Amino acid sequence: METLKQRWYSLPLRRFLILTICFSIGTVTLASVLIISGCAAFRNWLLPDPNKVYLTVEQTFSDGEVTTSTHLLALGDDLLSLPFLRIESGDILTEEDIKQTRYSVEKIETGVDSLSPKRKLAYQVLGITMLAAPMVLAFAAILWCGMYFYHRKLKQPLRLLANATEQISRQNLDFAVTYSCNDEMGDLCRSFDDMRSALYENYKTVWNMLEERRLMQASIAHDLRNPIAIIEGYTEYLEKGLKSGEMTREKTTRIAQNLGAAAKRLEQYTESVRLLNQSEETQLNRKPVNARKLSTDITEDLSLLSEQKGIGLQVASHLPQEEIQVDSALLYRVLENMLNNALRYAKQRIQLTFSLENRTLMITMTDDGNGFPREILNGTGGKLLTAHKDGHMGIGISVSRLLCRKHGGKLELSNTSQGACVKIFLSV
């Protein structure tokens, strides 16, 4: 019974409305027929029977007495069965006692005018009921169809959508639109919830990007203080030395070298910011490529980079022979950034693994170095750009994370018992 009810409520809107209207029409028709039939039968009962007549018997006796009696008879009745038409032996009266008998027959008037006032009023009310009942029932059925259709098919989903719209207008996307019915309104609610989820994910992505940019700006502002302070200090020292005449050629040469190094660091920061801005403006260009061939080509290119550093590169590919939609240039850029980062800290080897699951390309890169610092894994380090001893500004992770998001994926950092681990997820 419950399954039948669920199926009824899950019908498409058009079919549900048509069946509801058909049910209403059938109900109205049946009720109208019953009402009209009942009223017609009652009206016929109110009218006199046209098959009956009034029989008046007038008898004159020998003593001059006259008696009159009226009887209601149906046509076809046996008149001889009436007691006043026969005299049996033993009766007190005899045929000689009755001097004259006269009979008269009067047909009953069957018109409405012959009815009593109460019966006439009842007859007229029944006639009005026979005319008005179908119209009243049809109007009531229309109202019932509209209210029933709205209550069962529109009220709940419209309320859910209205509440969801209000939540979105308040910039609150942390909710769900749940409507279990499988009709068009259910599809609309699920589509609305999918849109909400997409907006929620987009807002999260934008928020993370803005937060990362904020941290980056704070990092750049913090790191720029050191070379600027060095330049200012050496400039002040140089001015004082020149005024006092204590500046020797060796001191001047050393100060110039230090000023050049500080200027070089400023140039590196500027280049890092340029790279990030360029990455944000990168347009995604997906193309169909063979998954296994892509991993082979990537492996050949990355092997050359690792051989130059004297680090072994081990590759395990579990990709099938099928086409995937991927931006190869973007993927190469991410892998080159992460490989260069791994080559600076790896001791002997780097492990690279390719796999494909649920239209998501996953690439795992591990090395046998010391792993990532805790502040980088927790995202609490604050400084995203850190100058290393080789002059590298540590921009690769930020750029790679941004590019992975553009490809509908993400980049995860972790540490294992062997060293650092980078997981790259790209939707393909």
Short mmCIF file of C-alpha atoms in Angstrom, two decimals:
data_model
loop_
_atom_site.label_atom_id
_atom_site.label_comp_id
_atom_site.label_asym_id
_atom_site.label_seq_id
_atom_site.Cartn_x
_atom_site.Cartn_y
_atom_site.Cartn_z
CA MET A 1 0.00 0.00 0.00
CA GLU A 2 2.83 2.36 0.90
CA THR A 3 4.66 1.55 -2.33
CA LEU A 4 1.53 2.32 -4.37
CA LYS A 5 1.18 5.62 -2.52
CA GLN A 6 4.81 6.50 -3.19
CA ARG A 7 4.40 5.66 -6.86
CA TRP A 8 1.29 7.85 -7.03
CA TYR A 9 3.08 10.82 -5.48
CA SER A 10 6.13 10.23 -7.69
CA LEU A 11 4.20 10.49 -10.96
CA PRO A 12 5.28 13.27 -13.36
CA LEU A 13 3.39 16.52 -12.91
CA ARG A 14 1.49 16.27 -16.19
CA ARG A 15 0.36 12.69 -15.63
CA PHE A 16 -0.52 13.38 -11.99
CA LEU A 17 -2.65 16.38 -13.01
CA ILE A 18 -4.39 14.46 -15.84
CA LEU A 19 -5.22 11.51 -13.58
CA THR A 20 -6.45 13.85 -10.85
CA ILE A 21 -8.73 15.64 -13.33
CA CYS A 22 -10.03 12.32 -14.69
CA PHE A 23 -10.77 11.12 -11.17
CA SER A 24 -12.60 14.39 -10.44
CA ILE A 25 -14.63 14.18 -13.63
CA GLY A 26 -15.63 10.60 -12.86
CA THR A 27 -16.57 11.48 -9.30
CA VAL A 28 -18.60 14.52 -10.40
CA THR A 29 -20.36 12.50 -13.11
CA LEU A 30 -21.28 9.71 -10.72
CA ALA A 31 -22.46 12.11 -8.02
CA SER A 32 -24.49 14.14 -10.54
CA VAL A 33 -26.18 11.01 -11.88
CA LEU A 34 -27.06 9.85 -8.38
CA ILE A 35 -28.37 13.27 -7.34
CA ILE A 36 -30.40 13.78 -10.53
CA SER A 37 -31.81 10.24 -10.35
CA GLY A 38 -32.75 10.66 -6.70
CA CYS A 39 -34.37 14.05 -7.29
CA ALA A 40 -36.25 12.75 -10.32
CA ALA A 41 -37.55 9.77 -8.34
CA PHE A 42 -38.64 11.99 -5.49
CA ARG A 43 -40.37 14.40 -7.88
CA ASN A 44 -42.24 11.49 -9.43
CA TRP A 45 -43.26 10.37 -5.97
CA LEU A 46 -44.62 13.83 -5.25
CA LEU A 47 -46.81 13.84 -8.39
CA PRO A 48 -50.06 11.86 -8.39
CA ASP A 49 -50.07 8.50 -10.15
CA PRO A 50 -51.55 9.01 -13.67
CA ASN A 51 -52.69 5.34 -13.69
CA LYS A 52 -55.10 5.87 -10.81
CA VAL A 53 -58.64 7.30 -10.86
CA TYR A 54 -61.26 8.36 -8.36
CA LEU A 55 -64.39 6.16 -8.40
CA THR A 56 -67.46 7.82 -6.87
CA VAL A 57 -70.38 5.58 -5.92
CA GLU A 58 -73.74 7.22 -5.17
CA GLN A 59 -76.46 4.90 -3.77
CA THR A 60 -80.17 5.82 -3.23
CA PHE A 61 -82.09 3.54 -0.91
CA SER A 62 -85.82 2.79 -0.96
CA ASP A 63 -86.35 4.88 2.13
CA GLY A 64 -84.94 7.91 0.24
CA GLU A 65 -81.50 7.90 1.98
CA VAL A 66 -78.56 8.76 -0.34
CA THR A 67 -74.95 7.73 0.43
CA THR A 68 -71.87 8.76 -1.50
CA SER A 69 -68.40 7.19 -1.28
CA THR A 70 -65.20 7.90 -3.23
CA HIS A 71 -62.50 5.30 -3.79
CA LEU A 72 -58.96 5.58 -5.29
CA LEU A 73 -58.49 2.80 -7.78
CA ALA A 74 -55.73 1.80 -10.17
CA LEU A 75 -56.59 1.14 -13.77
CA GLY A 76 -57.02 -2.56 -14.31
CA ASP A 77 -58.17 -3.39 -10.77
CA ASP A 78 -60.94 -6.01 -10.40
CA LEU A 79 -63.99 -3.93 -9.49
CA LEU A 80 -66.03 -6.96 -8.52
CA SER A 81 -63.72 -7.50 -5.59
CA LEU A 82 -64.91 -4.25 -4.05
CA PRO A 83 -67.42 -4.86 -1.24
CA PHE A 84 -69.72 -2.02 -2.23
CA LEU A 85 -70.26 -3.58 -5.68
CA ARG A 86 -71.55 -6.95 -4.45
CA ILE A 87 -74.11 -8.09 -1.93
CA GLU A 88 -73.71 -11.53 -0.50
CA SER A 89 -76.46 -13.62 1.05
CA GLY A 90 -76.86 -13.09 4.72
CA ASP A 91 -76.23 -9.36 4.54
CA ILE A 92 -78.74 -7.08 6.09
CA LEU A 93 -79.19 -5.08 2.88
CA THR A 94 -80.67 -6.69 -0.19
CA GLU A 95 -80.85 -5.60 -3.77
CA GLU A 96 -84.50 -4.55 -3.19
CA ASP A 97 -83.36 -2.16 -0.48
CA ILE A 98 -81.15 -0.22 -2.95
CA LYS A 99 -83.36 1.76 -5.26
CA GLN A 100 -80.64 3.34 -7.45
CA THR A 101 -76.78 3.19 -7.74
CA ARG A 102 -74.76 5.64 -9.86
CA TYR A 103 -71.02 5.48 -10.62
CA SER A 104 -68.73 8.25 -11.78
CA VAL A 105 -64.98 8.03 -12.65
CA GLU A 106 -62.67 11.04 -12.38
CA LYS A 107 -59.11 10.98 -13.67
CA ILE A 108 -56.49 12.36 -11.27
CA GLU A 109 -54.85 15.63 -12.35
CA THR A 110 -51.10 14.95 -12.72
CA GLY A 111 -49.90 18.54 -13.13
CA VAL A 112 -47.82 20.46 -10.60
CA ASP A 113 -50.69 22.82 -10.00
CA SER A 114 -52.64 20.00 -8.46
CA LEU A 115 -50.06 19.60 -5.69
CA SER A 116 -50.39 21.08 -2.24
CA PRO A 117 -48.24 24.16 -1.49
CA LYS A 118 -45.70 22.13 0.49
CA ARG A 119 -45.39 19.49 -2.19
CA LYS A 120 -45.17 22.16 -4.91
CA LEU A 121 -42.29 23.87 -3.05
CA ALA A 122 -40.51 20.56 -2.61
CA TYR A 123 -41.01 19.79 -6.31
CA GLN A 124 -39.50 23.14 -7.36
CA VAL A 125 -36.55 22.79 -4.98
CA LEU A 126 -35.80 19.36 -6.42
CA GLY A 127 -35.87 20.78 -9.94
CA ILE A 128 -33.40 23.53 -9.02
CA THR A 129 -31.20 20.93 -7.32
CA MET A 130 -31.14 18.81 -10.50
CA LEU A 131 -29.91 21.81 -12.50
CA ALA A 132 -27.50 23.31 -9.97
CA ALA A 133 -25.90 20.14 -8.57
CA PRO A 134 -23.70 19.35 -11.63
CA MET A 135 -22.44 22.94 -11.84
CA VAL A 136 -21.72 23.14 -8.11
CA LEU A 137 -19.97 19.78 -8.15
CA ALA A 138 -17.91 20.76 -11.23
CA PHE A 139 -16.81 24.02 -9.56
CA ALA A 140 -15.97 22.16 -6.35
CA ALA A 141 -14.01 19.59 -8.35
CA ILE A 142 -11.96 22.33 -10.04
CA LEU A 143 -11.11 23.86 -6.67
CA TRP A 144 -10.27 20.45 -5.23
CA CYS A 145 -8.01 19.57 -8.19
CA GLY A 146 -6.09 22.82 -7.86
CA MET A 147 -5.67 22.56 -4.10
CA TYR A 148 -4.79 18.86 -4.19
CA PHE A 149 -2.26 19.33 -7.00
CA TYR A 150 -0.65 22.29 -5.22
CA HIS A 151 -0.58 20.54 -1.83
CA ARG A 152 0.84 17.27 -3.13
CA LYS A 153 3.15 18.47 -5.91
CA LEU A 154 4.08 22.13 -5.48
CA LYS A 155 3.81 23.24 -1.86
CA GLN A 156 6.82 21.42 -0.37
CA PRO A 157 9.31 21.90 -3.24
CA LEU A 158 8.37 25.56 -3.63
CA ARG A 159 8.88 26.10 0.08
CA LEU A 160 12.25 24.34 -0.08
CA LEU A 161 13.35 26.41 -3.07
CA ALA A 162 12.17 29.64 -1.45
CA ASN A 163 14.10 28.84 1.73
CA ALA A 164 17.16 27.88 -0.31
CA THR A 165 16.98 31.12 -2.27
CA GLU A 166 16.76 33.08 0.96
CA GLN A 167 19.78 31.23 2.36
CA ILE A 168 21.80 31.96 -0.77
CA SER A 169 20.79 35.63 -0.65
CA ARG A 170 22.26 35.67 2.86
CA GLN A 171 25.49 34.16 1.42
CA ASN A 172 24.93 30.93 3.32
CA LEU A 173 25.68 27.87 1.20
CA ASP A 174 26.19 25.35 4.00
CA PHE A 175 22.81 23.61 3.66
CA ALA A 176 21.12 20.99 1.48
CA VAL A 177 17.92 20.93 -0.58
CA THR A 178 16.38 17.49 0.03
CA TYR A 179 13.21 16.43 -1.82
CA SER A 180 12.78 12.69 -2.38
CA CYS A 181 10.00 12.77 -5.00
CA ASN A 182 11.11 11.66 -8.47
CA ASP A 183 8.98 14.06 -10.51
CA GLU A 184 9.97 17.27 -12.30
CA MET A 185 9.97 19.26 -9.06
CA GLY A 186 12.28 16.67 -7.53
CA ASP A 187 14.62 17.05 -10.51
CA LEU A 188 14.45 20.83 -10.09
CA CYS A 189 15.31 20.59 -6.38
CA ARG A 190 18.21 18.24 -7.08
CA SER A 191 19.48 20.56 -9.84
CA PHE A 192 19.18 23.49 -7.45
CA ASP A 193 21.14 21.57 -4.82
CA ASP A 194 23.80 20.69 -7.41
CA MET A 195 24.05 24.38 -8.27
CA ARG A 196 24.35 25.20 -4.58
CA SER A 197 27.09 22.60 -4.17
CA ALA A 198 28.93 23.98 -7.18
CA LEU A 199 28.65 27.52 -5.80
CA TYR A 200 29.83 26.27 -2.42
CA GLU A 201 32.87 24.60 -3.95
CA ASN A 202 33.60 27.65 -6.10
CA TYR A 203 33.35 29.92 -3.09
CA LYS A 204 35.67 27.63 -1.17
CA THR A 205 38.12 27.66 -4.05
CA VAL A 206 37.96 31.43 -4.40
CA TRP A 207 38.28 31.85 -0.66
CA ASN A 208 41.32 29.56 -0.54
CA MET A 209 42.88 31.42 -3.45
CA LEU A 210 42.24 34.77 -1.78
CA GLU A 211 43.58 33.46 1.52
CA GLU A 212 46.66 32.10 -0.22
CA ARG A 213 47.16 35.40 -2.02
CA ARG A 214 46.75 37.25 1.27
CA LEU A 215 49.35 35.06 2.91
CA MET A 216 51.61 35.48 -0.08
CA GLN A 217 51.32 39.24 0.03
CA ALA A 218 52.06 39.16 3.75
CA SER A 219 55.03 36.89 3.06
CA ILE A 220 56.35 39.13 0.31
CA ALA A 221 55.90 42.24 2.48
CA HIS A 222 57.75 40.50 5.31
CA ASP A 223 60.60 39.19 3.19
CA LEU A 224 61.06 42.46 1.32
CA ARG A 225 61.96 44.17 4.57
CA ASN A 226 65.29 42.35 4.82
CA PRO A 227 66.81 43.33 1.46
CA ILE A 228 65.36 46.83 1.74
CA ALA A 229 66.81 47.20 5.24
CA ILE A 230 70.16 45.92 3.94
CA ILE A 231 70.14 48.40 1.06
CA GLU A 232 69.20 51.25 3.39
CA GLY A 233 71.89 50.25 5.90
CA TYR A 234 74.64 49.98 3.33
CA THR A 235 73.56 53.25 1.72
CA GLU A 236 73.71 55.05 5.07
CA TYR A 237 77.06 53.42 5.88
CA LEU A 238 78.41 54.39 2.46
CA GLU A 239 77.35 58.03 2.87
CA LYS A 240 78.98 58.29 6.30
CA GLY A 241 82.18 56.63 5.09
CA LEU A 242 82.47 58.88 2.08
CA LYS A 243 81.99 61.99 4.24
CA SER A 244 84.59 60.88 6.76
CA GLY A 245 87.01 59.65 4.12
CA GLU A 246 87.30 56.24 5.80
CA MET A 247 86.01 54.25 2.81
CA THR A 248 88.68 52.12 1.24
CA ARG A 249 88.48 50.44 -2.13
CA GLU A 250 87.97 47.03 -0.53
CA LYS A 251 85.09 48.27 1.68
CA THR A 252 83.46 49.98 -1.28
CA THR A 253 83.76 46.84 -3.40
CA ARG A 254 82.27 44.65 -0.61
CA ILE A 255 79.38 47.08 -0.08
CA ALA A 256 78.67 47.14 -3.80
CA GLN A 257 78.60 43.33 -3.89
CA ASN A 258 76.21 43.19 -0.95
CA LEU A 259 73.97 45.80 -2.53
CA GLY A 260 73.94 43.75 -5.74
CA ALA A 261 72.97 40.60 -3.81
CA ALA A 262 70.11 42.45 -2.09
CA ALA A 263 68.94 43.82 -5.44
CA LYS A 264 69.08 40.27 -6.85
CA ARG A 265 66.83 39.05 -4.07
CA LEU A 266 64.35 41.83 -4.80
CA GLU A 267 64.41 40.77 -8.45
CA GLN A 268 63.68 37.17 -7.44
CA TYR A 269 60.68 38.25 -5.37
CA THR A 270 59.38 40.30 -8.28
CA GLU A 271 59.79 37.33 -10.62
CA SER A 272 57.95 35.08 -8.16
CA VAL A 273 54.98 37.42 -8.06
CA ARG A 274 55.00 37.61 -11.86
CA LEU A 275 54.94 33.82 -12.11
CA LEU A 276 51.96 33.61 -9.77
CA ASN A 277 50.02 36.24 -11.69
CA GLN A 278 50.85 34.46 -14.93
CA SER A 279 49.60 31.16 -13.48
CA GLU A 280 46.30 32.73 -12.42
CA GLU A 281 45.76 33.98 -15.97
CA THR A 282 46.54 30.59 -17.54
CA GLN A 283 43.64 29.26 -19.64
CA LEU A 284 42.79 25.56 -19.45
CA ASN A 285 43.17 23.75 -22.79
CA ARG A 286 41.99 20.15 -22.51
CA LYS A 287 42.73 17.76 -25.36
CA PRO A 288 42.13 14.02 -25.78
CA VAL A 289 45.32 12.04 -25.21
CA ASN A 290 46.12 8.39 -24.60
CA ALA A 291 46.61 7.93 -20.87
CA ARG A 292 49.38 5.34 -21.06
CA LYS A 293 51.28 7.24 -23.78
CA LEU A 294 51.03 10.42 -21.72
CA SER A 295 52.67 8.73 -18.73
CA THR A 296 55.42 7.32 -20.98
CA ASP A 297 56.21 10.73 -22.47
CA ILE A 298 56.21 12.38 -19.03
CA THR A 299 58.51 9.69 -17.66
CA GLU A 300 61.05 10.20 -20.47
CA ASP A 301 61.22 13.95 -19.88
CA LEU A 302 61.41 13.76 -16.09
CA SER A 303 64.06 11.03 -16.23
CA LEU A 304 66.43 13.41 -18.00
CA LEU A 305 66.02 15.98 -15.20
CA SER A 306 66.63 13.43 -12.45
CA GLU A 307 69.70 11.96 -14.20
CA GLN A 308 71.30 15.40 -14.33
CA LYS A 309 71.03 15.58 -10.52
CA GLY A 310 72.20 12.01 -10.01
CA ILE A 311 68.87 10.93 -8.46
CA GLY A 312 67.15 7.72 -9.52
CA LEU A 313 63.55 8.01 -10.79
CA GLN A 314 61.32 4.95 -10.35
CA VAL A 315 58.03 4.99 -12.25
CA ALA A 316 54.95 2.76 -11.79
CA SER A 317 52.12 3.35 -14.29
CA HIS A 318 48.70 1.77 -13.85
CA LEU A 319 47.00 3.78 -16.61
CA PRO A 320 44.78 1.96 -19.15
CA GLN A 321 44.87 2.29 -22.92
CA GLU A 322 42.10 4.87 -23.15
CA GLU A 323 41.72 8.54 -23.97
CA ILE A 324 41.47 11.18 -21.28
CA GLN A 325 40.80 14.92 -21.50
CA VAL A 326 43.81 16.69 -20.03
CA ASP A 327 45.87 19.86 -20.49
CA SER A 328 49.28 18.26 -21.09
CA ALA A 329 51.21 21.53 -20.83
CA LEU A 330 49.67 22.30 -17.44
CA LEU A 331 50.39 18.77 -16.19
CA TYR A 332 54.01 18.98 -17.36
CA ARG A 333 54.41 22.30 -15.56
CA VAL A 334 53.05 20.93 -12.29
CA LEU A 335 55.19 17.81 -12.42
CA GLU A 336 58.34 19.75 -13.32
CA ASN A 337 57.77 22.11 -10.38
CA MET A 338 57.26 19.26 -7.94
CA LEU A 339 60.16 17.22 -9.35
CA ASN A 340 62.53 20.18 -9.06
CA ASN A 341 61.42 20.58 -5.45
CA ALA A 342 61.97 16.85 -4.77
CA LEU A 343 65.39 16.86 -6.48
CA ARG A 344 66.66 19.50 -4.05
CA TYR A 345 65.91 17.33 -1.00
CA ALA A 346 65.96 13.71 -2.24
CA LYS A 347 68.96 11.65 -1.22
CA GLN A 348 68.98 8.80 -3.70
CA ARG A 349 65.64 8.14 -5.34
CA ILE A 350 62.22 9.52 -6.29
CA GLN A 351 59.13 7.31 -6.77
CA LEU A 352 56.45 8.35 -9.32
CA THR A 353 53.10 6.49 -9.59
CA PHE A 354 50.29 7.04 -12.14
CA SER A 355 46.71 5.76 -11.69
CA LEU A 356 43.21 6.54 -13.01
CA GLU A 357 39.99 6.13 -11.02
CA ASN A 358 36.51 7.57 -11.57
CA ARG A 359 37.76 9.91 -14.31
CA THR A 360 40.37 11.34 -11.94
CA LEU A 361 44.07 11.15 -12.80
CA MET A 362 46.15 10.66 -9.66
CA ILE A 363 49.94 11.08 -9.65
CA THR A 364 51.92 10.36 -6.49
CA MET A 365 55.52 11.56 -6.09
CA THR A 366 57.58 10.50 -3.07
CA ASP A 367 61.24 11.02 -2.22
CA ASP A 368 63.64 9.80 0.46
CA GLY A 369 64.42 13.24 1.83
CA ASN A 370 63.59 14.73 5.21
CA GLY A 371 60.01 15.59 4.30
CA PHE A 372 58.06 18.85 4.42
CA PRO A 373 58.29 21.17 7.43
CA ARG A 374 55.33 20.96 9.78
CA GLU A 375 54.26 24.57 9.18
CA ILE A 376 53.91 23.89 5.44
CA LEU A 377 51.78 20.75 6.01
CA ASN A 378 49.54 22.53 8.53
CA GLY A 379 49.29 25.68 6.44
CA THR A 380 50.26 27.76 9.47
CA GLY A 381 53.68 28.86 8.36
CA GLY A 382 52.39 32.19 7.09
CA LYS A 383 55.38 32.67 4.78
CA LEU A 384 54.75 30.97 1.47
CA LEU A 385 57.89 32.28 -0.19
CA THR A 386 61.10 31.32 1.53
CA ALA A 387 64.53 31.91 0.08
CA HIS A 388 66.70 28.82 0.09
CA LYS A 389 70.44 28.67 0.05
CA ASP A 390 70.41 28.00 -3.70
CA GLY A 391 68.37 31.14 -4.36
CA HIS A 392 65.12 29.28 -5.01
CA MET A 393 62.07 31.17 -3.71
CA GLY A 394 59.81 28.16 -3.05
CA ILE A 395 57.17 29.35 -5.51
CA GLY A 396 56.65 25.94 -7.16
CA ILE A 397 54.17 24.58 -4.60
CA SER A 398 51.94 27.65 -4.77
CA VAL A 399 51.94 27.66 -8.57
CA SER A 400 51.30 23.91 -8.78
CA ARG A 401 48.41 24.09 -6.31
CA LEU A 402 46.84 26.90 -8.33
CA LEU A 403 47.22 25.00 -11.63
CA CYS A 404 45.69 21.83 -10.15
CA ARG A 405 42.62 23.78 -9.06
CA LYS A 406 42.27 25.19 -12.56
CA HIS A 407 42.18 21.58 -13.84
CA GLY A 408 39.36 20.66 -11.44
CA GLY A 409 41.66 18.91 -9.00
CA LYS A 410 43.90 19.53 -6.03
CA LEU A 411 47.40 19.06 -4.68
CA GLU A 412 48.06 17.38 -1.33
CA LEU A 413 51.29 17.40 0.67
CA SER A 414 52.21 14.87 3.35
CA ASN A 415 55.12 13.06 4.91
CA THR A 416 55.73 9.32 4.99
CA SER A 417 58.22 7.19 6.85
CA GLN A 418 60.51 7.43 3.80
CA GLY A 419 60.20 11.19 3.15
CA ALA A 420 57.98 13.78 1.44
CA CYS A 421 54.87 12.79 -0.54
CA VAL A 422 52.99 14.86 -3.12
CA LYS A 423 49.64 13.73 -4.53
CA ILE A 424 48.27 15.40 -7.66
CA PHE A 425 44.58 14.96 -8.56
CA LEU A 426 43.25 16.14 -11.94
CA SER A 427 39.74 15.63 -13.33
CA VAL A 428 39.94 14.12 -16.80
#
